[in-house]
mmCIF file of C-alpha atoms and ligand atoms in Angstrom:
data_model
loop_
_atom_site.group_PDB
_atom_site.id
_atom_site.type_symbol
_atom_site.label_atom_id
_atom_site.label_comp_id
_atom_site.label_asym_id
_atom_site.label_seq_id
_atom_site.Cartn_x
_atom_site.Cartn_y
_atom_site.Cartn_z
ATOM 1 C CA UNK A 1161 16.972 -65.218 -57.192
ATOM 2 C CA UNK A 1162 14.172 -64.619 -59.582
ATOM 3 C CA UNK A 1163 14.246 -66.783 -62.720
ATOM 4 C CA UNK A 1164 12.264 -64.213 -64.690
ATOM 5 C CA UNK A 1165 14.239 -60.977 -64.286
ATOM 6 C CA UNK A 1166 13.164 -57.766 -65.922
ATOM 7 C CA UNK A 1167 13.763 -54.062 -65.754
ATOM 8 C CA UNK A 1168 12.657 -50.895 -67.510
ATOM 9 C CA UNK A 1169 14.222 -47.496 -68.184
ATOM 10 C CA UNK A 1170 13.104 -44.275 -69.801
ATOM 11 C CA UNK A 1171 11.354 -40.982 -69.095
ATOM 12 C CA UNK A 1172 7.811 -39.951 -70.008
ATOM 13 C CA UNK A 1173 8.834 -37.243 -72.529
ATOM 14 C CA UNK A 1174 12.311 -38.634 -73.262
ATOM 15 C CA UNK A 1175 13.261 -40.469 -76.463
ATOM 16 C CA UNK A 1176 11.553 -43.695 -75.395
ATOM 17 C CA UNK A 1177 11.238 -46.621 -73.017
ATOM 18 C CA UNK A 1178 13.519 -49.635 -72.959
ATOM 19 C CA UNK A 1179 13.165 -52.986 -71.224
ATOM 20 C CA UNK A 1180 14.991 -56.265 -70.848
ATOM 21 C CA UNK A 1181 13.649 -59.577 -69.631
ATOM 22 C CA UNK A 1182 16.060 -62.406 -68.917
ATOM 23 C CA UNK A 1183 15.021 -66.021 -68.298
ATOM 24 C CA UNK A 1184 12.644 -66.343 -71.249
ATOM 25 C CA UNK A 1185 12.816 -69.994 -72.405
ATOM 26 C CA UNK A 1186 13.902 -70.721 -75.972
ATOM 27 C CA UNK A 1187 11.442 -71.638 -78.731
ATOM 28 C CA UNK A 1188 8.475 -69.594 -77.480
ATOM 29 C CA UNK A 1189 6.584 -68.088 -80.460
ATOM 30 C CA UNK A 1190 7.088 -64.311 -80.220
ATOM 31 C CA UNK A 1191 6.206 -61.453 -82.567
ATOM 32 C CA UNK A 1192 5.948 -57.676 -82.467
ATOM 33 C CA UNK A 1193 2.219 -58.150 -83.246
ATOM 34 C CA UNK A 1194 1.685 -60.083 -79.994
ATOM 35 C CA UNK A 1195 3.360 -57.300 -77.986
ATOM 36 C CA UNK A 1196 1.646 -54.476 -79.890
ATOM 37 C CA UNK A 1197 -1.759 -56.009 -79.153
ATOM 38 C CA UNK A 1198 -1.231 -55.519 -75.417
ATOM 39 C CA UNK A 1199 0.308 -52.068 -75.959
ATOM 40 C CA UNK A 1200 -2.775 -50.891 -77.808
ATOM 41 C CA UNK A 1201 -5.094 -52.492 -75.204
ATOM 42 C CA UNK A 1202 -3.334 -50.369 -72.548
ATOM 43 C CA UNK A 1203 -3.898 -47.181 -74.509
ATOM 44 C CA UNK A 1204 -7.661 -47.592 -74.792
ATOM 45 C CA UNK A 1205 -10.251 -46.456 -72.302
ATOM 46 C CA UNK A 1206 -12.862 -43.737 -71.924
ATOM 47 C CA UNK A 1207 -11.468 -40.922 -69.808
ATOM 48 C CA UNK A 1208 -7.896 -40.709 -71.144
ATOM 49 C CA UNK A 1209 -6.488 -37.256 -71.939
ATOM 50 C CA UNK A 1210 -4.693 -35.639 -74.885
ATOM 51 C CA UNK A 1211 -1.462 -37.606 -74.571
ATOM 52 C CA UNK A 1212 -3.056 -40.840 -75.773
ATOM 53 C CA UNK A 1213 -3.969 -39.114 -79.029
ATOM 54 C CA UNK A 1214 -0.245 -38.471 -79.555
ATOM 55 C CA UNK A 1215 1.168 -41.879 -78.628
ATOM 56 C CA UNK A 1216 0.521 -44.959 -80.789
ATOM 57 C CA UNK A 1217 2.833 -47.341 -78.987
ATOM 58 C CA UNK A 1218 4.729 -49.773 -81.216
ATOM 59 C CA UNK A 1219 7.463 -52.074 -79.981
ATOM 60 C CA UNK A 1220 10.813 -52.737 -81.606
ATOM 61 C CA UNK A 1221 12.513 -56.000 -80.627
ATOM 62 C CA UNK A 1222 16.252 -55.456 -80.166
ATOM 63 C CA UNK A 1223 17.315 -58.900 -78.988
ATOM 64 C CA UNK A 1224 16.309 -62.393 -77.952
ATOM 65 C CA UNK A 1225 13.940 -63.169 -80.821
ATOM 66 C CA UNK A 1226 14.675 -64.495 -84.310
ATOM 67 C CA UNK A 1227 12.196 -65.457 -87.017
ATOM 68 C CA UNK A 1228 9.243 -65.317 -84.639
ATOM 69 C CA UNK A 1229 10.815 -67.453 -81.905
ATOM 70 C CA UNK A 1230 12.622 -66.665 -78.649
ATOM 71 C CA UNK A 1231 16.266 -67.757 -78.507
ATOM 72 C CA UNK A 1232 16.710 -68.270 -74.754
ATOM 73 C CA UNK A 1233 18.781 -65.071 -74.643
ATOM 74 C CA UNK A 1234 17.505 -61.850 -72.987
ATOM 75 C CA UNK A 1235 14.608 -60.247 -74.813
ATOM 76 C CA UNK A 1236 15.271 -56.533 -75.308
ATOM 77 C CA UNK A 1237 12.506 -54.118 -76.266
ATOM 78 C CA UNK A 1238 12.193 -50.457 -77.252
ATOM 79 C CA UNK A 1239 9.094 -48.264 -77.460
ATOM 80 C CA UNK A 1240 9.703 -44.747 -78.770
ATOM 81 C CA UNK A 1241 7.815 -41.759 -77.308
ATOM 82 C CA UNK A 1242 6.209 -39.871 -80.164
ATOM 83 C CA UNK A 1243 5.754 -36.867 -77.838
ATOM 84 C CA UNK A 1244 9.580 -36.598 -77.655
ATOM 85 C CA UNK A 1245 9.386 -34.609 -80.898
ATOM 86 C CA UNK A 1246 7.817 -31.805 -78.795
ATOM 87 C CA UNK A 1247 10.377 -32.203 -75.995
ATOM 88 C CA UNK A 1248 13.645 -32.870 -77.846
ATOM 89 C CA UNK A 1249 15.420 -29.805 -76.396
ATOM 90 C CA UNK A 1250 13.965 -30.004 -72.875
ATOM 91 C CA UNK A 1251 14.664 -33.731 -72.509
ATOM 92 C CA UNK A 1252 17.980 -33.865 -74.377
ATOM 93 C CA UNK A 1253 20.642 -36.037 -72.688
ATOM 94 C CA UNK A 1254 23.302 -33.600 -73.978
ATOM 95 C CA UNK A 1255 24.574 -30.670 -71.916
ATOM 96 C CA UNK A 1256 22.378 -27.598 -71.973
ATOM 97 C CA UNK A 1257 20.326 -25.150 -69.936
ATOM 98 C CA UNK A 1258 17.249 -26.742 -68.393
ATOM 99 C CA UNK A 1259 13.955 -25.314 -69.552
ATOM 100 C CA UNK A 1260 10.366 -26.242 -68.631
ATOM 101 C CA UNK A 1261 11.664 -26.377 -65.067
ATOM 102 C CA UNK A 1262 9.098 -27.530 -62.495
ATOM 103 C CA UNK A 1263 9.283 -25.965 -59.023
ATOM 104 C CA UNK A 1264 5.648 -26.480 -58.031
ATOM 105 C CA UNK A 1265 5.061 -29.963 -56.588
ATOM 106 C CA UNK A 1266 1.616 -31.450 -57.288
ATOM 107 C CA UNK A 1267 -0.120 -32.959 -54.236
ATOM 108 C CA UNK A 1268 -0.376 -36.751 -54.463
ATOM 109 C CA UNK A 1269 2.503 -37.118 -56.957
ATOM 110 C CA UNK A 1270 6.112 -38.167 -56.348
ATOM 111 C CA UNK A 1271 7.226 -34.587 -57.179
ATOM 112 C CA UNK A 1272 8.029 -33.298 -53.677
ATOM 113 C CA UNK A 1273 9.337 -36.443 -51.966
ATOM 114 C CA UNK A 1274 11.334 -37.368 -55.083
ATOM 115 C CA UNK A 1275 12.876 -33.891 -55.226
ATOM 116 C CA UNK A 1276 13.886 -34.044 -51.573
ATOM 117 C CA UNK A 1277 15.227 -37.607 -51.883
ATOM 118 C CA UNK A 1278 17.319 -37.150 -55.059
ATOM 119 C CA UNK A 1279 18.223 -33.508 -54.326
ATOM 120 C CA UNK A 1280 16.652 -32.234 -57.538
ATOM 121 C CA UNK A 1281 15.598 -28.581 -57.715
ATOM 122 C CA UNK A 1282 13.908 -29.186 -61.059
ATOM 123 C CA UNK A 1283 11.039 -31.502 -60.175
ATOM 124 C CA UNK A 1284 10.770 -32.518 -63.822
ATOM 125 C CA UNK A 1285 13.708 -34.833 -63.065
ATOM 126 C CA UNK A 1286 11.320 -36.714 -60.753
ATOM 127 C CA UNK A 1287 7.982 -36.593 -62.516
ATOM 128 C CA UNK A 1288 9.413 -37.769 -65.834
ATOM 129 C CA UNK A 1289 10.274 -41.174 -64.397
ATOM 130 C CA UNK A 1290 7.511 -41.389 -61.777
ATOM 131 C CA UNK A 1291 4.972 -40.986 -64.602
ATOM 132 C CA UNK A 1292 2.644 -43.876 -65.380
ATOM 133 C CA UNK A 1293 4.079 -43.737 -68.897
ATOM 134 C CA UNK A 1294 6.600 -46.275 -67.543
ATOM 135 C CA UNK A 1295 3.858 -48.911 -67.415
ATOM 136 C CA UNK A 1296 4.056 -49.083 -71.220
ATOM 137 C CA UNK A 1297 7.250 -51.103 -70.940
ATOM 138 C CA UNK A 1298 5.891 -53.276 -68.114
ATOM 139 C CA UNK A 1299 3.087 -54.223 -70.494
ATOM 140 C CA UNK A 1300 5.441 -54.842 -73.435
ATOM 141 C CA UNK A 1301 7.598 -57.177 -71.321
ATOM 142 C CA UNK A 1302 4.420 -58.676 -69.832
ATOM 143 C CA UNK A 1303 3.319 -59.603 -73.342
ATOM 144 C CA UNK A 1304 6.485 -61.709 -73.612
ATOM 145 C CA UNK A 1305 5.293 -63.522 -70.470
ATOM 146 C CA UNK A 1306 1.845 -63.844 -72.062
ATOM 147 C CA UNK A 1307 3.384 -65.620 -75.080
ATOM 148 C CA UNK A 1308 5.113 -68.091 -72.757
ATOM 149 C CA UNK A 1309 2.063 -68.690 -70.492
ATOM 150 C CA UNK A 1310 -0.235 -69.163 -73.469
ATOM 151 C CA UNK A 1311 1.897 -72.056 -74.733
ATOM 152 C CA UNK A 1312 1.308 -73.731 -71.353
ATOM 153 C CA UNK A 1313 -2.472 -73.214 -71.651
ATOM 154 C CA UNK A 1314 -2.587 -70.326 -69.152
ATOM 155 C CA UNK A 1315 -4.663 -67.228 -69.951
ATOM 156 C CA UNK A 1316 -4.524 -64.048 -67.817
ATOM 157 C CA UNK A 1317 -7.337 -61.508 -68.260
ATOM 158 C CA UNK A 1318 -8.737 -58.618 -66.262
ATOM 159 C CA UNK A 1319 -11.727 -56.311 -66.244
ATOM 160 C CA UNK A 1320 -12.887 -53.173 -64.448
ATOM 161 C CA UNK A 1321 -15.109 -53.846 -61.424
ATOM 162 C CA UNK A 1322 -15.797 -50.228 -60.421
ATOM 163 C CA UNK A 1323 -15.131 -46.621 -61.412
ATOM 164 C CA UNK A 1324 -15.912 -44.049 -58.740
ATOM 165 C CA UNK A 1325 -18.900 -45.377 -56.806
ATOM 166 C CA UNK A 1326 -20.354 -47.351 -59.744
ATOM 167 C CA UNK A 1327 -19.823 -51.081 -59.255
ATOM 168 C CA UNK A 1328 -20.248 -53.962 -61.675
ATOM 169 C CA UNK A 1329 -22.366 -56.764 -60.097
ATOM 170 C CA UNK A 1330 -19.957 -59.019 -58.156
ATOM 171 C CA UNK A 1331 -19.908 -62.415 -59.894
ATOM 172 C CA UNK A 1332 -17.565 -65.223 -60.792
ATOM 173 C CA UNK A 1333 -17.053 -64.092 -64.395
ATOM 174 C CA UNK A 1334 -15.805 -66.653 -66.936
ATOM 175 C CA UNK A 1335 -12.841 -66.177 -69.251
ATOM 176 C CA UNK A 1336 -15.238 -65.670 -72.187
ATOM 177 C CA UNK A 1337 -17.180 -62.996 -70.300
ATOM 178 C CA UNK A 1338 -13.981 -61.173 -69.399
ATOM 179 C CA UNK A 1339 -12.689 -61.428 -72.966
ATOM 180 C CA UNK A 1340 -15.993 -59.848 -74.043
ATOM 181 C CA UNK A 1341 -14.915 -56.589 -72.324
ATOM 182 C CA UNK A 1342 -12.361 -56.031 -75.093
ATOM 183 C CA UNK A 1343 -14.859 -53.826 -76.944
ATOM 184 C CA UNK A 1344 -16.115 -51.994 -73.868
ATOM 185 C CA UNK A 1345 -14.834 -48.384 -73.625
ATOM 186 C CA UNK A 1346 -14.454 -48.845 -69.860
ATOM 187 C CA UNK A 1347 -13.539 -52.565 -69.967
ATOM 188 C CA UNK A 1348 -16.614 -53.822 -68.071
ATOM 189 C CA UNK A 1349 -18.806 -56.906 -68.491
ATOM 190 C CA UNK A 1350 -22.094 -55.127 -67.801
ATOM 191 C CA UNK A 1351 -23.787 -52.644 -70.175
ATOM 192 C CA UNK A 1352 -25.658 -50.705 -67.445
ATOM 193 C CA UNK A 1353 -22.446 -50.068 -65.530
ATOM 194 C CA UNK A 1354 -20.709 -49.158 -68.783
ATOM 195 C CA UNK A 1355 -23.104 -46.291 -69.457
ATOM 196 C CA UNK A 1356 -23.228 -45.106 -65.858
ATOM 197 C CA UNK A 1357 -19.425 -45.061 -65.686
ATOM 198 C CA UNK A 1358 -19.081 -43.014 -68.861
ATOM 199 C CA UNK A 1359 -21.570 -40.477 -67.508
ATOM 200 C CA UNK A 1360 -19.635 -40.331 -64.222
ATOM 201 C CA UNK A 1361 -16.390 -39.741 -66.151
ATOM 202 C CA UNK A 1362 -18.056 -36.900 -68.100
ATOM 203 C CA UNK A 1363 -19.305 -35.315 -64.874
ATOM 204 C CA UNK A 1364 -15.887 -35.638 -63.277
ATOM 205 C CA UNK A 1365 -14.230 -34.041 -66.301
ATOM 206 C CA UNK A 1366 -16.599 -31.069 -66.171
ATOM 207 C CA UNK A 1367 -15.792 -30.646 -62.472
ATOM 208 C CA UNK A 1368 -12.038 -30.769 -63.194
ATOM 209 C CA UNK A 1369 -11.794 -33.829 -60.995
ATOM 210 C CA UNK A 1370 -10.541 -37.417 -61.380
ATOM 211 C CA UNK A 1371 -11.877 -40.896 -60.551
ATOM 212 C CA UNK A 1372 -10.334 -44.063 -59.186
ATOM 213 C CA UNK A 1373 -11.785 -47.544 -59.181
ATOM 214 C CA UNK A 1374 -11.132 -51.240 -58.860
ATOM 215 C CA UNK A 1375 -10.313 -54.048 -61.259
ATOM 216 C CA UNK A 1376 -9.994 -57.812 -61.152
ATOM 217 C CA UNK A 1377 -7.393 -60.011 -62.832
ATOM 218 C CA UNK A 1378 -7.887 -63.751 -63.224
ATOM 219 C CA UNK A 1379 -5.523 -66.479 -64.404
ATOM 220 C CA UNK A 1380 -7.115 -69.560 -65.946
ATOM 221 C CA UNK A 1381 -5.370 -72.897 -66.555
ATOM 222 C CA UNK A 1382 -2.743 -72.684 -63.800
ATOM 223 C CA UNK A 1383 -1.179 -75.891 -62.509
ATOM 224 C CA UNK A 1384 -1.378 -76.842 -58.832
ATOM 225 C CA UNK A 1385 1.775 -76.100 -56.880
ATOM 226 C CA UNK A 1386 3.176 -72.651 -57.818
ATOM 227 C CA UNK A 1387 4.585 -70.824 -54.785
ATOM 228 C CA UNK A 1388 5.184 -72.347 -51.366
ATOM 229 C CA UNK A 1389 4.380 -72.093 -47.667
ATOM 230 C CA UNK A 1390 7.923 -73.022 -46.559
ATOM 231 C CA UNK A 1391 9.386 -69.492 -46.580
ATOM 232 C CA UNK A 1392 7.743 -66.051 -46.326
ATOM 233 C CA UNK A 1393 8.887 -64.741 -49.685
ATOM 234 C CA UNK A 1394 7.773 -67.849 -51.540
ATOM 235 C CA UNK A 1395 4.051 -67.403 -50.776
ATOM 236 C CA UNK A 1396 2.645 -66.499 -54.166
ATOM 237 C CA UNK A 1397 -0.002 -64.053 -52.922
ATOM 238 C CA UNK A 1398 2.805 -61.999 -51.362
ATOM 239 C CA UNK A 1399 4.604 -61.753 -54.703
ATOM 240 C CA UNK A 1400 1.353 -60.865 -56.464
ATOM 241 C CA UNK A 1401 0.508 -58.145 -53.941
ATOM 242 C CA UNK A 1402 3.961 -56.610 -54.266
ATOM 243 C CA UNK A 1403 3.823 -56.675 -58.053
ATOM 244 C CA UNK A 1404 0.355 -55.122 -58.192
ATOM 245 C CA UNK A 1405 1.012 -52.452 -55.553
ATOM 246 C CA UNK A 1406 4.129 -51.415 -57.487
ATOM 247 C CA UNK A 1407 1.886 -50.001 -60.236
ATOM 248 C CA UNK A 1408 1.606 -46.227 -59.729
ATOM 249 C CA UNK A 1409 -1.666 -45.214 -57.951
ATOM 250 C CA UNK A 1410 -2.551 -48.726 -56.709
ATOM 251 C CA UNK A 1411 -3.453 -48.665 -53.025
ATOM 252 C CA UNK A 1412 -4.913 -52.069 -52.089
ATOM 253 C CA UNK A 1413 -4.929 -55.686 -53.275
ATOM 254 C CA UNK A 1414 -7.372 -58.471 -52.417
ATOM 255 C CA UNK A 1415 -7.014 -62.187 -53.116
ATOM 256 C CA UNK A 1416 -10.243 -64.146 -53.689
ATOM 257 C CA UNK A 1417 -13.003 -63.007 -51.328
ATOM 258 C CA UNK A 1418 -10.470 -60.566 -49.842
ATOM 259 C CA UNK A 1419 -11.664 -58.075 -47.237
ATOM 260 C CA UNK A 1420 -15.239 -59.397 -47.266
ATOM 261 C CA UNK A 1421 -14.218 -62.684 -45.597
ATOM 262 C CA UNK A 1422 -13.269 -60.845 -42.423
ATOM 263 C CA UNK A 1423 -16.979 -60.189 -41.797
ATOM 264 C CA UNK A 1424 -18.335 -63.751 -41.975
ATOM 265 C CA UNK A 1425 -17.746 -67.112 -40.232
ATOM 266 C CA UNK A 1426 -15.234 -69.634 -41.564
ATOM 267 C CA UNK A 1427 -17.977 -71.921 -42.836
ATOM 268 C CA UNK A 1428 -18.923 -69.185 -45.306
ATOM 269 C CA UNK A 1429 -15.336 -68.652 -46.438
ATOM 270 C CA UNK A 1430 -13.460 -71.888 -47.027
ATOM 271 C CA UNK A 1431 -13.851 -74.032 -50.114
ATOM 272 C CA UNK A 1432 -14.948 -77.665 -49.721
ATOM 273 C CA UNK A 1433 -12.678 -80.250 -51.361
ATOM 274 C CA UNK A 1434 -14.011 -82.622 -54.027
ATOM 275 C CA UNK A 1435 -12.443 -85.625 -55.744
ATOM 276 C CA UNK A 1436 -13.350 -87.479 -58.909
ATOM 277 C CA UNK A 1437 -11.630 -90.433 -60.499
ATOM 278 C CA UNK A 1438 -9.617 -89.373 -63.526
ATOM 279 C CA UNK A 1439 -9.925 -85.665 -62.617
ATOM 280 C CA UNK A 1440 -8.256 -85.659 -59.206
ATOM 281 C CA UNK A 1441 -8.909 -83.054 -56.537
ATOM 282 C CA UNK A 1442 -10.775 -79.803 -57.008
ATOM 283 C CA UNK A 1443 -12.766 -77.292 -54.872
ATOM 284 C CA UNK A 1444 -16.532 -76.791 -54.907
ATOM 285 C CA UNK A 1445 -16.108 -72.993 -54.696
ATOM 286 C CA UNK A 1446 -13.197 -70.592 -55.131
ATOM 287 C CA UNK A 1447 -13.413 -67.990 -52.395
ATOM 288 C CA UNK A 1448 -9.709 -68.547 -51.755
ATOM 289 C CA UNK A 1449 -9.026 -67.085 -55.213
ATOM 290 C CA UNK A 1450 -6.970 -70.072 -56.322
ATOM 291 C CA UNK A 1451 -4.388 -69.976 -53.514
ATOM 292 C CA UNK A 1452 -4.135 -72.030 -50.297
ATOM 293 C CA UNK A 1453 -1.032 -72.039 -48.106
ATOM 294 C CA UNK A 1454 0.746 -69.675 -50.498
ATOM 295 C CA UNK A 1455 0.395 -72.271 -53.289
ATOM 296 C CA UNK A 1456 -1.832 -72.296 -56.377
ATOM 297 C CA UNK A 1457 -4.691 -74.798 -56.069
ATOM 298 C CA UNK A 1458 -5.393 -75.238 -59.784
ATOM 299 C CA UNK A 1459 -8.584 -73.180 -59.473
ATOM 300 C CA UNK A 1460 -8.590 -69.793 -61.261
ATOM 301 C CA UNK A 1461 -6.387 -67.205 -59.597
ATOM 302 C CA UNK A 1462 -8.430 -64.128 -58.600
ATOM 303 C CA UNK A 1463 -6.915 -60.806 -57.504
ATOM 304 C CA UNK A 1464 -8.563 -57.402 -57.207
ATOM 305 C CA UNK A 1465 -6.825 -54.047 -57.031
ATOM 306 C CA UNK A 1466 -7.943 -50.573 -55.891
ATOM 307 C CA UNK A 1467 -6.607 -47.538 -57.774
ATOM 308 C CA UNK A 1468 -6.728 -44.076 -56.249
ATOM 309 C CA UNK A 1469 -8.043 -41.184 -58.363
ATOM 310 C CA UNK A 1470 -5.263 -39.654 -60.501
ATOM 311 C CA UNK A 1471 -3.405 -36.873 -58.705
ATOM 312 C CA UNK A 1472 -3.294 -34.431 -61.613
ATOM 313 C CA UNK A 1473 -6.413 -32.384 -60.906
ATOM 314 C CA UNK A 1474 -7.662 -29.690 -63.226
ATOM 315 C CA UNK A 1475 -9.290 -28.152 -60.160
ATOM 316 C CA UNK A 1476 -6.249 -27.383 -58.039
ATOM 317 C CA UNK A 1477 -5.270 -28.348 -54.488
ATOM 318 C CA UNK A 1478 -2.979 -26.176 -52.402
ATOM 319 C CA UNK A 1479 0.819 -26.497 -52.572
ATOM 320 C CA UNK A 1480 4.011 -24.397 -52.189
ATOM 321 C CA UNK A 1481 6.658 -23.432 -54.731
ATOM 322 C CA UNK A 1482 9.967 -25.045 -53.632
ATOM 323 C CA UNK A 1483 12.046 -21.936 -54.611
ATOM 324 C CA UNK A 1484 9.895 -18.936 -53.653
ATOM 325 C CA UNK A 1485 8.150 -20.802 -50.804
ATOM 326 C CA UNK A 1486 4.986 -19.014 -51.974
ATOM 327 C CA UNK A 1487 1.704 -20.893 -51.815
ATOM 328 C CA UNK A 1488 0.029 -21.572 -55.163
ATOM 329 C CA UNK A 1489 -2.918 -23.479 -56.573
ATOM 330 C CA UNK A 1490 -1.652 -26.194 -58.933
ATOM 331 C CA UNK A 1491 -2.749 -25.688 -62.552
ATOM 332 C CA UNK A 1492 -2.255 -28.310 -65.239
ATOM 333 C CA UNK A 1493 -2.593 -28.300 -68.988
ATOM 334 C CA UNK A 1494 -3.882 -31.799 -69.632
ATOM 335 C CA UNK A 1495 -4.791 -34.892 -67.662
ATOM 336 C CA UNK A 1496 -6.645 -38.159 -67.803
ATOM 337 C CA UNK A 1497 -9.922 -38.250 -65.823
ATOM 338 C CA UNK A 1498 -9.485 -41.930 -65.103
ATOM 339 C CA UNK A 1499 -7.053 -44.648 -66.182
ATOM 340 C CA UNK A 1500 -8.678 -47.667 -64.510
ATOM 341 C CA UNK A 1501 -9.393 -49.417 -67.864
ATOM 342 C CA UNK A 1502 -5.704 -49.036 -68.784
ATOM 343 C CA UNK A 1503 -4.591 -50.159 -65.322
ATOM 344 C CA UNK A 1504 -6.300 -53.511 -65.955
ATOM 345 C CA UNK A 1505 -3.815 -54.259 -68.739
ATOM 346 C CA UNK A 1506 -0.889 -53.230 -66.526
ATOM 347 C CA UNK A 1507 -2.303 -55.459 -63.759
ATOM 348 C CA UNK A 1508 -2.465 -58.394 -66.170
ATOM 349 C CA UNK A 1509 1.194 -57.769 -67.087
ATOM 350 C CA UNK A 1510 2.319 -57.720 -63.453
ATOM 351 C CA UNK A 1511 0.433 -60.947 -62.692
ATOM 352 C CA UNK A 1512 2.019 -62.579 -65.760
ATOM 353 C CA UNK A 1513 5.523 -61.575 -64.639
ATOM 354 C CA UNK A 1514 4.917 -63.209 -61.247
ATOM 355 C CA UNK A 1515 3.441 -66.360 -62.809
ATOM 356 C CA UNK A 1516 6.247 -66.713 -65.376
ATOM 357 C CA UNK A 1517 8.759 -66.574 -62.535
ATOM 358 C CA UNK A 1518 6.809 -69.076 -60.400
ATOM 359 C CA UNK A 1519 6.504 -71.477 -63.351
ATOM 360 C CA UNK A 1520 10.234 -71.362 -64.015
ATOM 361 C CA UNK A 1521 10.928 -71.931 -60.333
ATOM 362 C CA UNK A 1522 8.638 -74.968 -60.256
ATOM 363 C CA UNK A 1523 9.508 -76.572 -63.588
ATOM 364 C CA UNK A 1524 12.938 -75.193 -64.574
ATOM 365 C CA UNK A 1525 14.038 -75.930 -68.125
ATOM 366 C CA UNK A 1526 15.652 -73.940 -70.925
ATOM 367 C CA UNK A 1527 13.274 -74.475 -73.834
ATOM 368 C CA UNK A 1528 9.522 -74.512 -74.256
ATOM 369 C CA UNK A 1529 9.343 -78.204 -75.282
ATOM 370 C CA UNK A 1530 11.290 -79.210 -72.189
ATOM 371 C CA UNK A 1531 9.007 -77.177 -69.912
ATOM 372 C CA UNK A 1532 5.843 -78.359 -71.688
ATOM 373 C CA UNK A 1533 6.811 -81.987 -71.135
ATOM 374 C CA UNK A 1534 7.341 -81.352 -67.413
ATOM 375 C CA UNK A 1535 4.069 -79.439 -67.069
ATOM 376 C CA UNK A 1536 2.133 -82.237 -68.808
ATOM 377 C CA UNK A 1537 3.731 -84.903 -66.610
ATOM 378 C CA UNK A 1538 2.874 -82.807 -63.553
ATOM 379 C CA UNK A 1539 -0.751 -82.527 -64.719
ATOM 380 C CA UNK A 1540 -1.018 -86.306 -65.102
ATOM 381 C CA UNK A 1541 0.437 -86.769 -61.626
ATOM 382 C CA UNK A 1542 -2.113 -84.293 -60.218
ATOM 383 C CA UNK A 1543 -5.040 -86.161 -61.758
ATOM 384 C CA UNK A 1544 -3.821 -89.412 -60.145
ATOM 385 C CA UNK A 1545 -2.752 -88.053 -56.760
HETATM 386 C C1 EPS B 2924 0.824 -39.146 -66.738
HETATM 387 C C2 EPS B 2924 0.349 -37.966 -67.333
HETATM 388 C C3 EPS B 2924 -0.154 -37.951 -68.733
HETATM 389 C C4 EPS B 2924 -0.619 -39.342 -69.108
HETATM 390 C C5 EPS B 2924 0.538 -40.289 -68.855
HETATM 391 C C6 EPS B 2924 0.779 -40.444 -67.397
HETATM 392 O O1 EPS B 2924 0.876 -37.649 -69.633
HETATM 393 P P1 EPS B 2924 1.345 -36.146 -69.961
HETATM 394 O O2 EPS B 2924 1.993 -35.633 -68.706
HETATM 395 O O3 EPS B 2924 2.337 -36.298 -71.094
HETATM 396 O O4 EPS B 2924 0.100 -35.408 -70.330
HETATM 397 O O5 EPS B 2924 -1.052 -39.385 -70.437
HETATM 398 O O6 EPS B 2924 0.274 -41.562 -69.376
HETATM 399 C C7 EPS B 2924 0.958 -41.949 -70.497
HETATM 400 C C8 EPS B 2924 1.720 -41.139 -71.225
HETATM 401 C C9 EPS B 2924 0.745 -43.346 -70.842
HETATM 402 O O7 EPS B 2924 1.342 -43.816 -71.830
HETATM 403 O O8 EPS B 2924 -0.049 -44.006 -70.132
HETATM 404 C C10 EPS B 2924 1.420 -39.097 -65.391
HETATM 405 O O9 EPS B 2924 1.647 -37.985 -64.871
HETATM 406 O O10 EPS B 2924 1.662 -40.161 -64.791
#
């Protein structure tokens, strides 16, 4: 059973989003400011639509934290939807006549399959929960993981590596370089790509189209030994892939050199081992992306994710009304052109959830000081091994 257990609830235009994470060790510094920082990072990005002008996500902590410190009890969070003010009647939990009923499923969304599966004839009952709005709470709970990981010297950061067909030069970017993307409107390390991407987003918007892309998440400062080869579900890259593919619109995940290593011989793929007295073992390169045998190597963890273009197109694709069975061309009122910069922050959150769980599995413990002591002892052992 997972040690770090979390869940979210809430609809996109409902009163708000709620989340609980259980397994958070006691005595981890925790504040609303820490969580709000990640929430506002998720809301940035060139190419977002009108909704982001409405929402200014702010967390309320409902349990598990007292005077800036976790208690060891479940951490409970709430983020209100400001847009609910415009939807109070339509999204009311009280009895009433449904309005703003949706009978026209949008291609590429959960609308049609969700309606069939849950036997809804108002597809709003599907799209409200299938909306990427839900990732707000993943990020809020992920920030709780960030607070924990940071105390152990682990930093998880991501950046955009492509939008549409514009790619950032492929390099082994440092933590400082990735942190430098904080002020980039498209969250990229490279100024030329930044401008080209913004122009591409403008062009796409004019055409009523949308753009996908790729992003990379790295974790720095990880100990050796998270995950395991002894059982299929304990291989850490499997858990990471599942977590990342669970983000709406994500279609592929790579670890380290990923797909590209299928094209070249083994001598160009594997990382030579190096040893130095006092430092212990390391690798001379990191094409494995920080994982060998389903276990972290102590090198930076590197994962990349591909996001499909958003399905809400201003220029419509064909579909059928589920009641009249008449064909129609889907029309929408507002949409993002791209959300790849925001997806980076969601990707960081998902990686942090997986790492928090793996750390608790490896080191156990109920409080931060207890875990810190074990992690330090483990580090000393690693340097001497
Ligand atoms: C989304 C559609 C848009 C996005 C939304 C996800 O919202 P609306 O339907 O209200 O215009 O803005 O993203 C968020 C609200 C968010 O917080 O990221 C969708 O259909 O998934």
